[in-house]
Amino acid sequence: MSPLAITRTLPPDATTAALRTDVAQGLTSSPKTLPPKWFYDARGSELFEDITALPEYYPTRAEREILLARAGQIATATGARTLVELGSGSSEKTRHLLDALTRLHTYVPVDVSESALAAAGEALLADHPGLTVHALVADFQGGLELPEAPGPRLLAFLGGTIGNLLPAERTGFLHSVRDLLEPGDALLLGTDLVKDEGTLLAAYDDSQGVTAEFNKNVLTVINRELAADFDPAQFAHRAVWDAEREWIEMRLRSLKEQTVKIPALDLAVHFAAGEEVRTEVSAKFRKEGVRRELGAAGLELRDWWTDGTARFALSLAVR
Ligand code: AVJ
């Protein structure tokens, strides 16, 4: 096999069909919602990379600190021959793992963005010429068919992205992960942790307005893909801490009463002045809650590591 293979499990029009369904359902529900997956067109992915460098946005730095400190232990604990990374994106986080996983034979990055996968795969092969990279263009929530690869396998879901799933979606996801894992395999999970509201709000509403631009970008995606006429200037970015559910919500608030036309869906969407669309939840976790959610899916929490100031955690779980 050539060192870099790419398997497309998404039919070519999958994303447009899924966007149409999500927008039609989300903007006609009450309250209105949009799923966060649609942030990540090329501009959105670029804005997210900018967010990870912001002083207020601590999760990326905190997770990198843990990976650098614990990659050797993770390698020893798992002896992984295959690393599967869900939502790999730029695979920047993965480098620390790949450097430590000295027995690694195959890397399987999974992402909906084929361009991100190709770029990341080429870059990693340059540094790890002996590695086999089998990239999967897939939506990890859509049920995963992993390519044949030597075990034991380590399934990594980093960045705190599991926090984007609502509790019921997390349950389904963790059960699908458990069904994927065989004895000897492991799940490496990145979770942002509950902390003071001020720190959380600053991380999702930075002083430079990068997160605001990231949030509004979903309107541009819908304008481009569905010929809608959203005016991003007529919406304000908001970050809200829901202390009961322990999650951050990103919202877009309509600054006036307005009607947005979405011709591709033959839809006109009315917004009252001040009405808000929820565009993302980012759940924050506690150790016992993670242990419980993993346990309910048939996974056992084996290791729990945090950064020096306990802002973020990596956990290792097995069947
Ligand atoms: C990439 C989903 C982990 O939830 O913190 C960053 C996305 N949203 N700033 C997160 C995000 C607003 C990020 N994840």
Short mmCIF file of C-alpha atoms and ligand atoms in Angstrom, two decimals:
data_model
loop_
_atom_site.label_atom_id
_atom_site.label_comp_id
_atom_site.label_asym_id
_atom_site.label_seq_id
_atom_site.Cartn_x
_atom_site.Cartn_y
_atom_site.Cartn_z
CA MET A 1 0.00 0.00 0.00
CA SER A 2 1.23 3.50 -0.76
CA PRO A 3 2.12 5.26 2.49
CA LEU A 4 -0.82 7.68 2.16
CA ALA A 5 -4.26 6.31 1.29
CA ILE A 6 -7.46 8.36 1.50
CA THR A 7 -10.87 6.66 1.78
CA ARG A 8 -13.97 8.76 1.19
CA THR A 9 -16.94 7.32 3.02
CA LEU A 10 -19.00 10.49 2.55
CA PRO A 11 -20.87 10.60 -0.80
CA PRO A 12 -19.81 13.78 -2.70
CA ASP A 13 -23.07 15.67 -2.05
CA ALA A 14 -23.27 14.49 1.58
CA THR A 15 -22.25 17.80 3.05
CA THR A 16 -24.68 19.90 1.02
CA ALA A 17 -27.56 17.53 1.77
CA ALA A 18 -26.67 17.49 5.47
CA LEU A 19 -26.36 21.30 5.55
CA ARG A 20 -29.79 21.67 3.94
CA THR A 21 -31.35 19.33 6.50
CA ASP A 22 -29.59 20.95 9.47
CA VAL A 23 -30.48 24.51 8.43
CA ALA A 24 -34.11 23.67 7.58
CA GLN A 25 -34.60 21.87 10.92
CA GLY A 26 -32.53 24.19 13.07
CA LEU A 27 -33.89 27.52 11.85
CA THR A 28 -37.50 26.39 12.06
CA SER A 29 -37.14 25.00 15.59
CA SER A 30 -37.76 27.03 18.72
CA PRO A 31 -35.36 28.19 19.96
CA LYS A 32 -33.44 28.28 16.68
CA THR A 33 -30.22 26.26 16.56
CA LEU A 34 -27.43 25.40 14.11
CA PRO A 35 -24.95 22.52 14.57
CA PRO A 36 -21.31 23.65 15.09
CA LYS A 37 -19.95 21.38 12.32
CA TRP A 38 -20.86 24.05 9.75
CA PHE A 39 -18.36 26.53 11.20
CA TYR A 40 -15.48 24.69 9.58
CA ASP A 41 -15.25 25.79 5.96
CA ALA A 42 -11.75 26.97 4.95
CA ARG A 43 -12.30 30.39 6.59
CA GLY A 44 -13.81 28.86 9.73
CA SER A 45 -10.94 26.39 10.09
CA GLU A 46 -8.49 29.27 9.72
CA LEU A 47 -10.36 31.33 12.34
CA PHE A 48 -10.34 28.34 14.72
CA GLU A 49 -6.58 28.02 14.31
CA ASP A 50 -6.37 31.75 15.21
CA ILE A 51 -8.58 31.11 18.27
CA THR A 52 -6.18 28.43 19.54
CA ALA A 53 -3.42 31.06 19.72
CA LEU A 54 -5.52 33.63 21.66
CA PRO A 55 -4.37 34.42 25.21
CA GLU A 56 -7.91 33.84 26.54
CA TYR A 57 -8.35 30.47 24.81
CA TYR A 58 -6.48 28.11 27.18
CA PRO A 59 -7.74 24.60 26.08
CA THR A 60 -5.22 24.03 23.26
CA ARG A 61 -2.22 25.05 25.36
CA ALA A 62 -3.45 23.07 28.36
CA GLU A 63 -3.97 19.91 26.29
CA ARG A 64 -0.58 20.31 24.61
CA GLU A 65 1.03 20.56 28.09
CA ILE A 66 -0.58 17.26 29.09
CA LEU A 67 0.34 15.51 25.82
CA LEU A 68 3.98 16.57 26.17
CA ALA A 69 4.08 15.38 29.79
CA ARG A 70 2.16 12.10 29.32
CA ALA A 71 2.78 10.89 25.74
CA GLY A 72 5.43 8.43 26.95
CA GLN A 73 3.08 7.02 29.60
CA ILE A 74 0.28 6.76 27.02
CA ALA A 75 2.62 4.88 24.68
CA THR A 76 3.70 2.51 27.43
CA ALA A 77 0.17 1.95 28.69
CA THR A 78 -1.25 1.18 25.25
CA GLY A 79 1.63 -0.15 23.11
CA ALA A 80 -0.47 1.14 20.24
CA ARG A 81 0.41 -0.04 16.74
CA THR A 82 -2.42 2.00 15.19
CA LEU A 83 -3.53 5.53 16.14
CA VAL A 84 -7.01 6.58 14.99
CA GLU A 85 -7.68 10.28 15.48
CA LEU A 86 -11.26 11.54 15.26
CA GLY A 87 -11.71 15.11 14.02
CA SER A 88 -8.00 15.28 13.34
CA GLY A 89 -8.02 18.70 11.66
CA SER A 90 -4.44 19.92 11.29
CA SER A 91 -3.11 16.95 13.32
CA GLU A 92 -0.86 19.41 15.17
CA LYS A 93 -1.87 17.80 18.47
CA THR A 94 -1.03 14.38 17.06
CA ARG A 95 2.67 15.06 16.55
CA HIS A 96 3.39 14.73 20.26
CA LEU A 97 1.67 11.35 20.30
CA LEU A 98 3.28 10.09 17.12
CA ASP A 99 6.73 10.99 18.44
CA ALA A 100 6.08 8.92 21.58
CA LEU A 101 4.27 5.95 20.00
CA THR A 102 7.48 4.24 18.89
CA ARG A 103 5.71 0.96 17.93
CA LEU A 104 3.26 2.74 15.65
CA HIS A 105 2.58 1.18 12.24
CA THR A 106 -0.54 3.01 10.99
CA TYR A 107 -2.13 6.43 11.59
CA VAL A 108 -5.81 6.86 10.67
CA PRO A 109 -6.84 10.54 10.73
CA VAL A 110 -10.61 10.98 10.44
CA ASP A 111 -12.11 14.31 9.40
CA VAL A 112 -14.88 15.69 7.19
CA SER A 113 -12.35 17.96 5.49
CA GLU A 114 -10.48 16.06 2.75
CA SER A 115 -8.14 19.02 2.18
CA ALA A 116 -7.13 19.09 5.86
CA LEU A 117 -6.55 15.34 5.79
CA ALA A 118 -4.39 15.42 2.66
CA ALA A 119 -2.25 18.28 3.97
CA ALA A 120 -1.84 16.74 7.43
CA GLY A 121 -1.12 13.27 5.99
CA GLU A 122 1.62 14.56 3.69
CA ALA A 123 3.20 16.63 6.48
CA LEU A 124 3.24 13.73 8.95
CA LEU A 125 4.69 11.32 6.38
CA ALA A 126 7.56 13.75 5.84
CA ASP A 127 8.46 13.41 9.53
CA HIS A 128 7.53 9.73 9.88
CA PRO A 129 8.50 8.11 6.56
CA GLY A 130 7.97 4.56 7.82
CA LEU A 131 4.37 5.26 8.88
CA THR A 132 1.37 4.10 6.92
CA VAL A 133 -1.29 6.85 6.86
CA HIS A 134 -4.83 5.80 5.96
CA ALA A 135 -7.00 8.92 6.04
CA LEU A 136 -10.81 8.65 6.31
CA VAL A 137 -13.05 11.41 4.98
CA ALA A 138 -15.92 10.76 7.36
CA ASP A 139 -18.16 12.32 9.95
CA PHE A 140 -17.20 10.50 13.17
CA GLN A 141 -20.79 10.80 14.40
CA GLY A 142 -22.01 8.86 11.39
CA GLY A 143 -20.71 5.51 12.57
CA LEU A 144 -17.16 4.56 11.68
CA GLU A 145 -15.78 1.74 9.53
CA LEU A 146 -12.08 1.59 10.40
CA PRO A 147 -9.60 0.21 7.85
CA GLU A 148 -7.73 -3.02 8.60
CA ALA A 149 -4.72 -2.09 10.73
CA PRO A 150 -2.59 -3.84 13.36
CA GLY A 151 -3.68 -3.72 16.99
CA PRO A 152 -3.60 -2.66 19.69
CA ARG A 153 -5.33 0.51 18.52
CA LEU A 154 -5.52 3.87 20.28
CA LEU A 155 -8.58 5.97 19.41
CA ALA A 156 -7.88 9.65 20.15
CA PHE A 157 -10.65 12.25 20.38
CA LEU A 158 -8.84 15.41 21.48
CA GLY A 159 -9.37 19.14 21.79
CA GLY A 160 -12.46 18.91 23.96
CA THR A 161 -14.61 18.46 20.86
CA ILE A 162 -16.69 15.82 22.66
CA GLY A 163 -18.10 18.84 24.50
CA ASN A 164 -19.85 19.91 21.29
CA LEU A 165 -22.11 16.87 21.55
CA LEU A 166 -25.31 17.16 23.60
CA PRO A 167 -25.52 14.59 26.43
CA ALA A 168 -27.70 12.18 24.42
CA GLU A 169 -25.34 12.48 21.43
CA ARG A 170 -22.36 11.81 23.72
CA THR A 171 -24.03 8.62 24.95
CA GLY A 172 -24.53 7.39 21.40
CA PHE A 173 -21.01 8.37 20.42
CA LEU A 174 -19.37 6.63 23.39
CA HIS A 175 -21.39 3.47 22.72
CA SER A 176 -20.21 3.51 19.08
CA VAL A 177 -16.62 3.94 20.31
CA ARG A 178 -17.02 1.01 22.68
CA ASP A 179 -18.32 -1.12 19.80
CA LEU A 180 -15.24 -0.18 17.77
CA LEU A 181 -12.72 -1.05 20.47
CA GLU A 182 -11.40 -4.57 20.86
CA PRO A 183 -9.74 -5.90 24.02
CA GLY A 184 -6.34 -4.20 24.30
CA ASP A 185 -7.52 -1.07 22.46
CA ALA A 186 -7.97 2.26 24.28
CA LEU A 187 -9.70 5.64 23.99
CA LEU A 188 -7.73 8.84 24.67
CA LEU A 189 -10.26 11.59 25.36
CA GLY A 190 -9.64 15.34 25.77
CA THR A 191 -12.16 17.15 28.00
CA ASP A 192 -12.25 20.79 29.06
CA LEU A 193 -13.04 21.13 32.76
CA VAL A 194 -15.58 23.12 34.76
CA LYS A 195 -14.01 26.37 36.07
CA ASP A 196 -14.93 29.93 36.96
CA GLU A 197 -17.41 31.67 34.68
CA GLY A 198 -15.11 34.63 33.98
CA THR A 199 -12.35 32.43 32.52
CA LEU A 200 -14.85 30.44 30.47
CA LEU A 201 -16.63 33.48 29.03
CA ALA A 202 -13.33 35.14 28.10
CA ALA A 203 -12.27 31.97 26.23
CA TYR A 204 -15.44 32.10 24.11
CA ASP A 205 -15.74 35.87 23.72
CA ASP A 206 -12.17 37.08 23.28
CA SER A 207 -11.23 40.77 23.40
CA GLN A 208 -10.06 40.79 19.76
CA GLY A 209 -13.40 39.52 18.44
CA VAL A 210 -11.90 36.47 16.69
CA THR A 211 -14.49 34.16 18.27
CA ALA A 212 -17.24 36.57 17.25
CA GLU A 213 -16.03 36.37 13.64
CA PHE A 214 -15.76 32.57 13.92
CA ASN A 215 -19.34 32.40 15.17
CA LYS A 216 -20.73 34.69 12.47
CA ASN A 217 -18.90 32.73 9.78
CA VAL A 218 -21.64 30.10 9.86
CA LEU A 219 -23.97 32.75 8.36
CA THR A 220 -21.53 33.24 5.49
CA VAL A 221 -21.38 29.46 4.94
CA ILE A 222 -25.20 29.34 4.68
CA ASN A 223 -25.25 32.39 2.38
CA ARG A 224 -22.71 30.78 0.06
CA GLU A 225 -24.05 27.21 0.08
CA LEU A 226 -27.79 27.93 0.18
CA ALA A 227 -27.91 31.38 -1.49
CA ALA A 228 -29.27 32.94 1.73
CA ASP A 229 -29.15 36.69 2.44
CA PHE A 230 -27.98 36.79 6.08
CA ASP A 231 -26.32 40.10 6.96
CA PRO A 232 -23.74 39.12 9.61
CA ALA A 233 -23.60 42.78 10.73
CA GLN A 234 -27.22 42.42 11.87
CA PHE A 235 -26.28 39.68 14.35
CA ALA A 236 -24.28 39.95 17.57
CA HIS A 237 -22.01 37.23 19.00
CA ARG A 238 -22.84 36.05 22.51
CA ALA A 239 -21.19 33.54 24.85
CA VAL A 240 -23.32 32.33 27.78
CA TRP A 241 -22.34 30.00 30.65
CA ASP A 242 -25.19 27.62 31.51
CA ALA A 243 -24.23 26.78 35.11
CA GLU A 244 -26.92 24.11 35.45
CA ARG A 245 -25.89 22.12 32.36
CA GLU A 246 -22.25 23.13 32.80
CA TRP A 247 -21.74 24.15 29.20
CA ILE A 248 -20.83 27.31 27.28
CA GLU A 249 -23.33 28.33 24.62
CA MET A 250 -22.36 30.41 21.63
CA ARG A 251 -25.30 32.30 20.17
CA LEU A 252 -26.03 34.84 17.45
CA ARG A 253 -28.52 37.52 18.52
CA SER A 254 -30.63 39.28 15.90
CA LEU A 255 -30.12 43.02 16.35
CA LYS A 256 -33.51 43.87 14.83
CA GLU A 257 -36.66 42.27 13.57
CA GLN A 258 -35.69 40.79 10.21
CA THR A 259 -36.59 38.09 7.72
CA VAL A 260 -33.79 36.10 6.06
CA LYS A 261 -34.48 34.38 2.76
CA ILE A 262 -32.99 30.95 2.02
CA PRO A 263 -34.03 30.28 -1.58
CA ALA A 264 -32.32 26.87 -1.78
CA LEU A 265 -34.75 25.69 0.90
CA ASP A 266 -37.65 27.83 -0.31
CA LEU A 267 -37.62 29.22 3.24
CA ALA A 268 -38.02 32.68 4.76
CA VAL A 269 -36.81 32.78 8.38
CA HIS A 270 -38.25 35.44 10.68
CA PHE A 271 -36.13 36.77 13.58
CA ALA A 272 -37.67 38.93 16.29
CA ALA A 273 -35.48 41.76 17.59
CA GLY A 274 -33.17 40.18 20.19
CA GLU A 275 -34.00 36.62 19.16
CA GLU A 276 -31.02 34.25 19.47
CA VAL A 277 -29.79 31.24 17.48
CA ARG A 278 -27.69 28.76 19.46
CA THR A 279 -24.73 27.86 17.26
CA GLU A 280 -22.66 25.69 19.63
CA VAL A 281 -22.56 24.12 23.05
CA SER A 282 -19.15 23.42 24.55
CA ALA A 283 -19.64 21.22 27.60
CA LYS A 284 -17.21 21.37 30.53
CA PHE A 285 -16.55 18.23 32.54
CA ARG A 286 -15.71 16.90 36.00
CA LYS A 287 -13.71 13.71 36.57
CA GLU A 288 -16.60 11.83 38.16
CA GLY A 289 -18.93 12.82 35.34
CA VAL A 290 -16.49 11.53 32.73
CA ARG A 291 -16.03 8.28 34.69
CA ARG A 292 -19.81 7.88 34.84
CA GLU A 293 -20.41 8.62 31.14
CA LEU A 294 -17.63 6.25 30.06
CA GLY A 295 -18.93 3.59 32.44
CA ALA A 296 -22.46 3.87 31.08
CA ALA A 297 -21.03 3.10 27.64
CA GLY A 298 -19.10 0.08 28.89
CA LEU A 299 -15.72 1.83 29.07
CA GLU A 300 -13.51 1.91 32.15
CA LEU A 301 -11.60 5.08 33.06
CA ARG A 302 -8.00 3.92 33.61
CA ASP A 303 -5.99 7.17 33.73
CA TRP A 304 -6.92 10.84 34.29
CA TRP A 305 -4.26 13.49 33.67
CA THR A 306 -4.64 17.28 33.92
CA ASP A 307 -2.40 20.23 33.15
CA GLY A 308 -0.62 21.99 36.02
CA THR A 309 -3.57 24.24 36.84
CA ALA A 310 -6.29 21.58 36.21
CA ARG A 311 -7.94 23.49 33.39
CA PHE A 312 -8.16 20.52 30.98
CA ALA A 313 -7.92 16.72 31.23
CA LEU A 314 -6.84 13.76 29.12
CA SER A 315 -8.30 10.43 30.10
CA LEU A 316 -7.43 6.92 28.95
CA ALA A 317 -10.28 4.42 28.90
CA VAL A 318 -10.52 0.76 27.96
CA ARG A 319 -13.37 -1.67 27.30
C1 AVJ B 1 -12.91 22.74 18.62
C2 AVJ B 1 -15.05 22.27 19.54
C3 AVJ B 1 -13.11 22.09 20.93
O1 AVJ B 1 -15.58 23.95 21.83
O2 AVJ B 1 -13.74 24.98 22.51
C4 AVJ B 1 -13.59 27.39 20.06
C5 AVJ B 1 -14.56 25.15 19.24
N1 AVJ B 1 -15.75 27.28 19.77
N2 AVJ B 1 -14.13 28.60 20.35
C6 AVJ B 1 -14.45 24.42 21.62
C7 AVJ B 1 -14.63 26.58 19.70
C8 AVJ B 1 -15.43 28.54 20.18
C9 AVJ B 1 -13.81 24.29 20.26
N3 AVJ B 1 -13.75 22.83 19.84
#
